[in-house]
XYZ file of C-alpha atoms in Angstrom:
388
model
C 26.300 -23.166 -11.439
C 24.042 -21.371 -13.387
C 21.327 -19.237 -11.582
C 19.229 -21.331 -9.251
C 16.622 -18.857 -8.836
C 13.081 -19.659 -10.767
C 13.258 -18.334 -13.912
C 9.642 -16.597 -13.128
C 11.266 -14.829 -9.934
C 14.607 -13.764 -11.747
C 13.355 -10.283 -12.773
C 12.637 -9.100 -9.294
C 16.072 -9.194 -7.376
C 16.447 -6.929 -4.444
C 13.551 -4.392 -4.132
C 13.878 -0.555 -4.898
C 13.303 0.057 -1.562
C 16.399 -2.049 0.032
C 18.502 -0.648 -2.627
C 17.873 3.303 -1.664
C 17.454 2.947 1.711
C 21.017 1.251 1.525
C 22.419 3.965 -0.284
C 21.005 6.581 2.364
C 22.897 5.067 5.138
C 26.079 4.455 2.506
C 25.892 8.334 1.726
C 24.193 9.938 4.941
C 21.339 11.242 3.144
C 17.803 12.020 4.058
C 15.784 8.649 3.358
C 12.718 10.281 2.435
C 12.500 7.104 -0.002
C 11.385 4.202 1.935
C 7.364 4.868 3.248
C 8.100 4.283 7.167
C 7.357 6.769 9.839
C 10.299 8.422 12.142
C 8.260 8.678 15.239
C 6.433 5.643 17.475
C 2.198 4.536 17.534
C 0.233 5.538 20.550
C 1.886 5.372 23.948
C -0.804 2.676 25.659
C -1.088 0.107 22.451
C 2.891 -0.099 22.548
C 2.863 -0.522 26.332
C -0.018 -3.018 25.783
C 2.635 -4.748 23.462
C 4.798 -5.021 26.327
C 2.101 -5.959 28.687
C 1.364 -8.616 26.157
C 4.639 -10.766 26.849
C 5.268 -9.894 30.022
C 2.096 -11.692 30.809
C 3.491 -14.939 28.295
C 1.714 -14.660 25.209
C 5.000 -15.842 23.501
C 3.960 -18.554 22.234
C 1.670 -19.676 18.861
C -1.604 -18.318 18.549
C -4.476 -19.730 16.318
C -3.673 -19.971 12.895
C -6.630 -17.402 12.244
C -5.623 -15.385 14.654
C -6.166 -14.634 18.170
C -9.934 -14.080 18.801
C -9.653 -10.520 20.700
C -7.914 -9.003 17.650
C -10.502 -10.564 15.435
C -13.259 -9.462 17.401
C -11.528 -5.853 17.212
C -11.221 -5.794 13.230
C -14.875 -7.040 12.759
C -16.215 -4.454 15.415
C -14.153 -1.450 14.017
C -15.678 -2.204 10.013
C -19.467 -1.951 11.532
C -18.496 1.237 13.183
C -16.622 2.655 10.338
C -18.382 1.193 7.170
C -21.395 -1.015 8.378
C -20.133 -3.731 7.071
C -20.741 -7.017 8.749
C -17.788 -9.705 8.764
C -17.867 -12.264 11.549
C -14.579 -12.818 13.677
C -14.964 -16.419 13.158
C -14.557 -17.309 9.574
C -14.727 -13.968 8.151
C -11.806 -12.549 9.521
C -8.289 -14.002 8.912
C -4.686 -12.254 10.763
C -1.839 -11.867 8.491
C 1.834 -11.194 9.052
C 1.029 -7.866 7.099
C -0.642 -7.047 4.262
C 1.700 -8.370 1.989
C 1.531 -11.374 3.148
C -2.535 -10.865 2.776
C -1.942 -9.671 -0.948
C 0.736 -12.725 -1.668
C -1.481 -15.480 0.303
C -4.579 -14.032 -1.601
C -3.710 -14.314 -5.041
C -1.708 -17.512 -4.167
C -4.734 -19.003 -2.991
C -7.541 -17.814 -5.901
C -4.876 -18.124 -8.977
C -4.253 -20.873 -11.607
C -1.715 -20.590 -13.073
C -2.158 -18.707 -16.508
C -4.770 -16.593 -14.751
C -4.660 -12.653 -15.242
C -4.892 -10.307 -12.646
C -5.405 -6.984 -13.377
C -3.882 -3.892 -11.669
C -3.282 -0.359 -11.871
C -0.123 0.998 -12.523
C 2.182 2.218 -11.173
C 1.689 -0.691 -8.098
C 3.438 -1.296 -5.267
C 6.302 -3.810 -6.439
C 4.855 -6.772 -4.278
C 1.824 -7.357 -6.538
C 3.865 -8.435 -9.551
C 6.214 -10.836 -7.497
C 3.168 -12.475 -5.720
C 1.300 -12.916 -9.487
C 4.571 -14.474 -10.542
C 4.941 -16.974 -7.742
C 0.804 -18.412 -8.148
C 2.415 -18.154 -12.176
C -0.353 -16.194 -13.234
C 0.129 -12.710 -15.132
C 0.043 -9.530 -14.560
C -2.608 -7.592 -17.076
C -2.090 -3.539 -15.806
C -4.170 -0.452 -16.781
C -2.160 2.738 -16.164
C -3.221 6.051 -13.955
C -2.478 9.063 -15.492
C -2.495 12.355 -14.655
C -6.209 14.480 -15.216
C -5.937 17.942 -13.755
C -3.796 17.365 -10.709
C -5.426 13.640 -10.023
C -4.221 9.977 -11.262
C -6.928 8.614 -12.641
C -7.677 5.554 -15.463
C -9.352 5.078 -18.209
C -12.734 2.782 -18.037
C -12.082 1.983 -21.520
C -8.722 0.754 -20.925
C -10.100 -1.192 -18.393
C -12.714 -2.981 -20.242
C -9.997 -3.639 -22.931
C -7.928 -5.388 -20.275
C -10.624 -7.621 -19.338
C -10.358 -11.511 -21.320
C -11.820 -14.912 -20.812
C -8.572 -15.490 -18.337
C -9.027 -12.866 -15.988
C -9.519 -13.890 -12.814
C -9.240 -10.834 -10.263
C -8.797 -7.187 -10.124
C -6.042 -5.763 -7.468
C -7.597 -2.280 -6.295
C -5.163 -0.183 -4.508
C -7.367 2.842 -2.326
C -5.182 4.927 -1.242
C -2.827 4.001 -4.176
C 0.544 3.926 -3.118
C 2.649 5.101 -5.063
C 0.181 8.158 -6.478
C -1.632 8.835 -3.783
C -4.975 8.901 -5.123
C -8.040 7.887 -3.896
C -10.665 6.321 -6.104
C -13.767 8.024 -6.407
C -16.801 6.316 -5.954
C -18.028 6.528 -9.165
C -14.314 4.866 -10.377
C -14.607 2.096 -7.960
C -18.692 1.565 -9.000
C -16.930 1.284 -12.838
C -15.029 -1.521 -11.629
C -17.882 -3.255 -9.439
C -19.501 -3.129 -12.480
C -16.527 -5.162 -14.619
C -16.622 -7.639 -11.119
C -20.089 -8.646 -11.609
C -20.063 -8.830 -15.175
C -17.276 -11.270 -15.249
C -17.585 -12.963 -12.201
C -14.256 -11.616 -10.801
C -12.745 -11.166 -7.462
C -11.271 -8.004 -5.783
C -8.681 -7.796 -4.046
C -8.457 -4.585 -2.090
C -5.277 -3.098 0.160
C -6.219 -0.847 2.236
C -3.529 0.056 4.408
C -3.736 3.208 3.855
C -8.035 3.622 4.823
C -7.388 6.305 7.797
C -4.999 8.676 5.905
C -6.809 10.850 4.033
C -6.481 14.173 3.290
C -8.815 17.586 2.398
C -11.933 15.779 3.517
C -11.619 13.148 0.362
C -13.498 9.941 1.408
C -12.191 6.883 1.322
C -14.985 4.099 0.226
C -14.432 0.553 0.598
C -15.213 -1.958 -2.501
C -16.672 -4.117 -0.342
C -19.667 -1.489 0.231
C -20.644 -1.584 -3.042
C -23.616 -3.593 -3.638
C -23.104 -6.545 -4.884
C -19.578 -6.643 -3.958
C -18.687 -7.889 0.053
C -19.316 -11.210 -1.424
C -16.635 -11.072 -3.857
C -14.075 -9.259 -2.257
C -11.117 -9.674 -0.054
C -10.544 -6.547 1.738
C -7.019 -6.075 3.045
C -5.741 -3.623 5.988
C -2.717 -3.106 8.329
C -1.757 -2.184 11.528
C 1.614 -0.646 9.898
C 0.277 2.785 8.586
C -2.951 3.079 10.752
C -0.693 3.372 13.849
C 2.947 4.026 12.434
C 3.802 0.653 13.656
C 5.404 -0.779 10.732
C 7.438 -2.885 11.794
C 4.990 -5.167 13.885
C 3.657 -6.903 10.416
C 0.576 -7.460 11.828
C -2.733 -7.292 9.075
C -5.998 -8.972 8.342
C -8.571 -9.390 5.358
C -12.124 -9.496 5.661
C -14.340 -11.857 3.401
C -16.696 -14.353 2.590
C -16.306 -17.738 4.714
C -15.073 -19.958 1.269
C -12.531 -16.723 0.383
C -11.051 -16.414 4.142
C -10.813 -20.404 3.594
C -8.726 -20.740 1.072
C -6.370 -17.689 1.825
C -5.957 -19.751 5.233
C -5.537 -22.762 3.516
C -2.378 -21.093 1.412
C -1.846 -18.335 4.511
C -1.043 -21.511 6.958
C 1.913 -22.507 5.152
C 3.746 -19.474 4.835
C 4.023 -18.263 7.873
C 1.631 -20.573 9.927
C 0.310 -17.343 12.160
C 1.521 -13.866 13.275
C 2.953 -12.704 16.587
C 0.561 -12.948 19.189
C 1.854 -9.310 21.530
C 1.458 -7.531 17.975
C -2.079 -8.766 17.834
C -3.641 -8.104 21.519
C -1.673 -4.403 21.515
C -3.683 -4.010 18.157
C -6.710 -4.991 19.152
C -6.329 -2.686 21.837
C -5.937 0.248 19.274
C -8.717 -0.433 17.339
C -11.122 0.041 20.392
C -9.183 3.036 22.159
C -7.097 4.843 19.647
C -8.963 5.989 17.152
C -8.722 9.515 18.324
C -4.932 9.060 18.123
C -5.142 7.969 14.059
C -7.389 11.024 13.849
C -4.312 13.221 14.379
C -2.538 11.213 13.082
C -4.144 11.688 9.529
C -4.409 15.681 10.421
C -1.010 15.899 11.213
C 0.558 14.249 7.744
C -1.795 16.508 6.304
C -0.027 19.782 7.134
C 3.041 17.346 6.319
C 2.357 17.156 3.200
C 1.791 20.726 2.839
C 4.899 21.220 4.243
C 6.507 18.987 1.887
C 4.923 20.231 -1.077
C 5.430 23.660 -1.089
C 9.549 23.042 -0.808
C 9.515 20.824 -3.644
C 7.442 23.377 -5.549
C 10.329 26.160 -4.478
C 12.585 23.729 -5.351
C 11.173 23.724 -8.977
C 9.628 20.542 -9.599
C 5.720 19.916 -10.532
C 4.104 18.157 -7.562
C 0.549 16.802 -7.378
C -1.143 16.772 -4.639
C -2.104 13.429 -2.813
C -5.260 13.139 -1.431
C -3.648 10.297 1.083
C -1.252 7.951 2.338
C 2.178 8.968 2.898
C 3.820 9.912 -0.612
C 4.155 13.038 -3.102
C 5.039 12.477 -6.811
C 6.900 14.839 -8.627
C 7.694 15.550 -12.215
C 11.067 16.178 -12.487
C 11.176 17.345 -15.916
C 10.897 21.349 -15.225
C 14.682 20.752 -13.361
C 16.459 19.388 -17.047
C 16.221 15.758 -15.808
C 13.911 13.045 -17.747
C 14.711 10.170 -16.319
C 13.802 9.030 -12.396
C 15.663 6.096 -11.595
C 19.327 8.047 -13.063
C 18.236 10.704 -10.861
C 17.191 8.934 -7.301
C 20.908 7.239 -7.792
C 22.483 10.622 -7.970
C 20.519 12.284 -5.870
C 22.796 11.442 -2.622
C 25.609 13.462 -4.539
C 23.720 16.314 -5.793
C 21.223 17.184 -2.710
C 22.003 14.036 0.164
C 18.453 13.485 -0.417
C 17.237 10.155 -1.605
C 13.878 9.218 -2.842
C 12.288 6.452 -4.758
C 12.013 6.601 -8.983
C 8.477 5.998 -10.109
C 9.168 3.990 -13.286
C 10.276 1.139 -11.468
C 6.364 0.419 -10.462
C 5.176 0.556 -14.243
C 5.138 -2.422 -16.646
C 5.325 0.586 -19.253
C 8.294 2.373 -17.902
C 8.111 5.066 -20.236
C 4.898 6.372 -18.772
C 6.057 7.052 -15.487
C 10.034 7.516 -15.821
C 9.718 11.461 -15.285
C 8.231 11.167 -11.974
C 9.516 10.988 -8.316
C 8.131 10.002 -4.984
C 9.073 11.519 -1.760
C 7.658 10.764 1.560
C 6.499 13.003 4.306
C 6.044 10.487 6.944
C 8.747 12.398 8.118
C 9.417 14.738 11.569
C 9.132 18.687 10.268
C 12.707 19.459 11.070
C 13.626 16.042 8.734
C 11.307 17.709 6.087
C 12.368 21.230 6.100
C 16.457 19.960 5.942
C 15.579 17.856 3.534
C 13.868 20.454 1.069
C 16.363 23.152 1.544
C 19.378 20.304 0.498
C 16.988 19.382 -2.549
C 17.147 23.398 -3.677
C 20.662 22.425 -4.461
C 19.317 21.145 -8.122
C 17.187 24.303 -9.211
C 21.086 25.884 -8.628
């Protein structure tokens, strides 16, 4: 037989992440590869989880979501960012946000559509833009003195009569950059100019470092109309494994995400959802520390894999550290990150692999400090192996 899979799909195959995080349990190794936290979310929300089916909410909630959770998202975005969504129709429950980013372009691509994104991306862009069989049109972020960044001209020049919507990644996972205002105002301004949508993951929004703000698109003027705005339970309250996300928009965009959104997975787990919307009201304090915690993580992190002798630059959030490994005799990531059990029992995840243009990012490394200190500090002394 030959392969059955879509020809559009076949270029995917199993994701970095399965493939490293297999290969730390095959080897013992430190997974500082895969972006998932080693420690649980707030005590109460987790008991409220439990609360949740003890008390039968086992079975299928609304297909939007159930209404205490919605009312929870749309009160936390007027306290945080004054911006007004309402729980009915504005507000739509996902089983995480990539089902949010995959139901989103499903829903608001033709096929032969472009949607742009910055590069490197996290890998689940490209697959979702293949399944709606649109394409992928990327403008790269490149290091400016310690900072990925992009070029506004390289955006305009990615820009054509079939582009349909831009995929804005704040925090940026795999960098961890935040745009600035004035970069996200730049591409407001190429929204409004061309009548595009933008599609925004924010999963990272509370994890944020050195006092760098974190603006959402959708405050921009002119832009909560034309914007989906994506977040997560997952990284806001190291709960990653409850899937459990939401977008904010415009009644017509939340409409025809649903209308896609229904059919995939119908509606997300209903515990999940009430524990959640009990975090969003009472532990807020807790993602606080949270955020000021993997701050002096990432300290901690950084300055071994400085003494270790790569080039780091510093994240101003989420959970991840790139590295240039170039100053330890290696040019290549992805050769490395496979070796990299054997020479250290460390493994990480090889930048390239979220570039279109591999060549522009095949010299850097990500590491994550998501991690408990003692997993950190055995981690970095193994990885002084290479510098040896």
């Amino acid at each position: 037989m030959t392969d059955p899979l879509v020809s559009r799909m076949r270029a995917f195959g199993t994701t970095i992440f399965a493939e490293m995080s297999a290969l730390a349990v095959q080897t013992g190794s430190i997974n500082l590869g895969q972006g998932f936290p080693d420690t649980d979310g707030p005590a109460a929300m987790l008991d409220r989880a439990v609360q949740a089916i003890g008390a039968g909410a086992n079975q299928y909630p609304p297909g939007p979501g159930v209404l205490e959770l919605r009312q929870a998202v749309s009160e936390h975005r007027a306290a945080r960012y004054g911006l007004a969504y309402d729980p009915v129709g504005e507000v739509l429950v996902t089983v995480g946000a990539t089902e949010a980013v995959a139901a989103s372009v499903l829903a608001l691509c033709e096929p032969g559509d472009e949607v742009i994104a910055f590069e490197p991306y996290y890998d689940s862009y490209a697959a979702s833009i293949a399944m709606a069989q649109a394409r992928l049109v990327t403008v790269t972020l490149t290091p400016v003195e310690g900072r990925f960044t992009f070029d506004p001209d390289e955006l305009r020049a990615a820009v054509t009569p079939r582009t349909r919507a831009i995929l804005v990644n704040s925090p940026h996972n795999p960098t961890g950059t935040i745009f600035t205002r004035a970069e996200l105002t730049a591409i407001a301004e190429f929204c409004q100019e061309h009548d595009l949508i933008a599609i925004t993951d924010e999963v990272y929004e509370h994890l944020t470092f050195d006092g760098v703000e974190h603006v959402p698109m959708a405050t921009l003027p002119g832009m909560r109309e034309r914007t989906v705005m994506i977040s997560s339970a997952g990284k806001t309250f190291s709960v990653t494994g409850w899937k459990t996300g939401w977008i904010c928009a415009p009644p017509a965009l939340v409409t025809a995400v649903q209308t896609v959104k229904q059919f995939l997975t119908f509606t997300a787990a209903a515990p999940w959802q009430l524990a959640v919307a009990y975090g969003l009201r009472h532990e807020m304090d807790w993602v606080d520390a949270l955020g000021a915690g993997l701050q002096d993580k990432r300290d901690r992190l950084m300055e071994g894999l400085s003494a270790a002798g790569f080039t780091v630059l510093r994240p101003a959030g989420t959970y991840f550290v790139q590295t240039d490994i170039r100053p330890l005799g290696f040019s290549d990531g992805l050769e490395l990150t496979r070796r990299l059990p054997e020479l250290a029992g460390v493994v990480a995840i090889p930048t390239q692999v979220f570039y279109d243009h591999q060549d522009r990012g095949r010299h850097f490394v990500r590491f994550a400090f998501c991690k408990k200190d003692e997993v950190i500090d055995e981690a970095v002394a193994r990885l002084k192996r290479l510098s040896a």
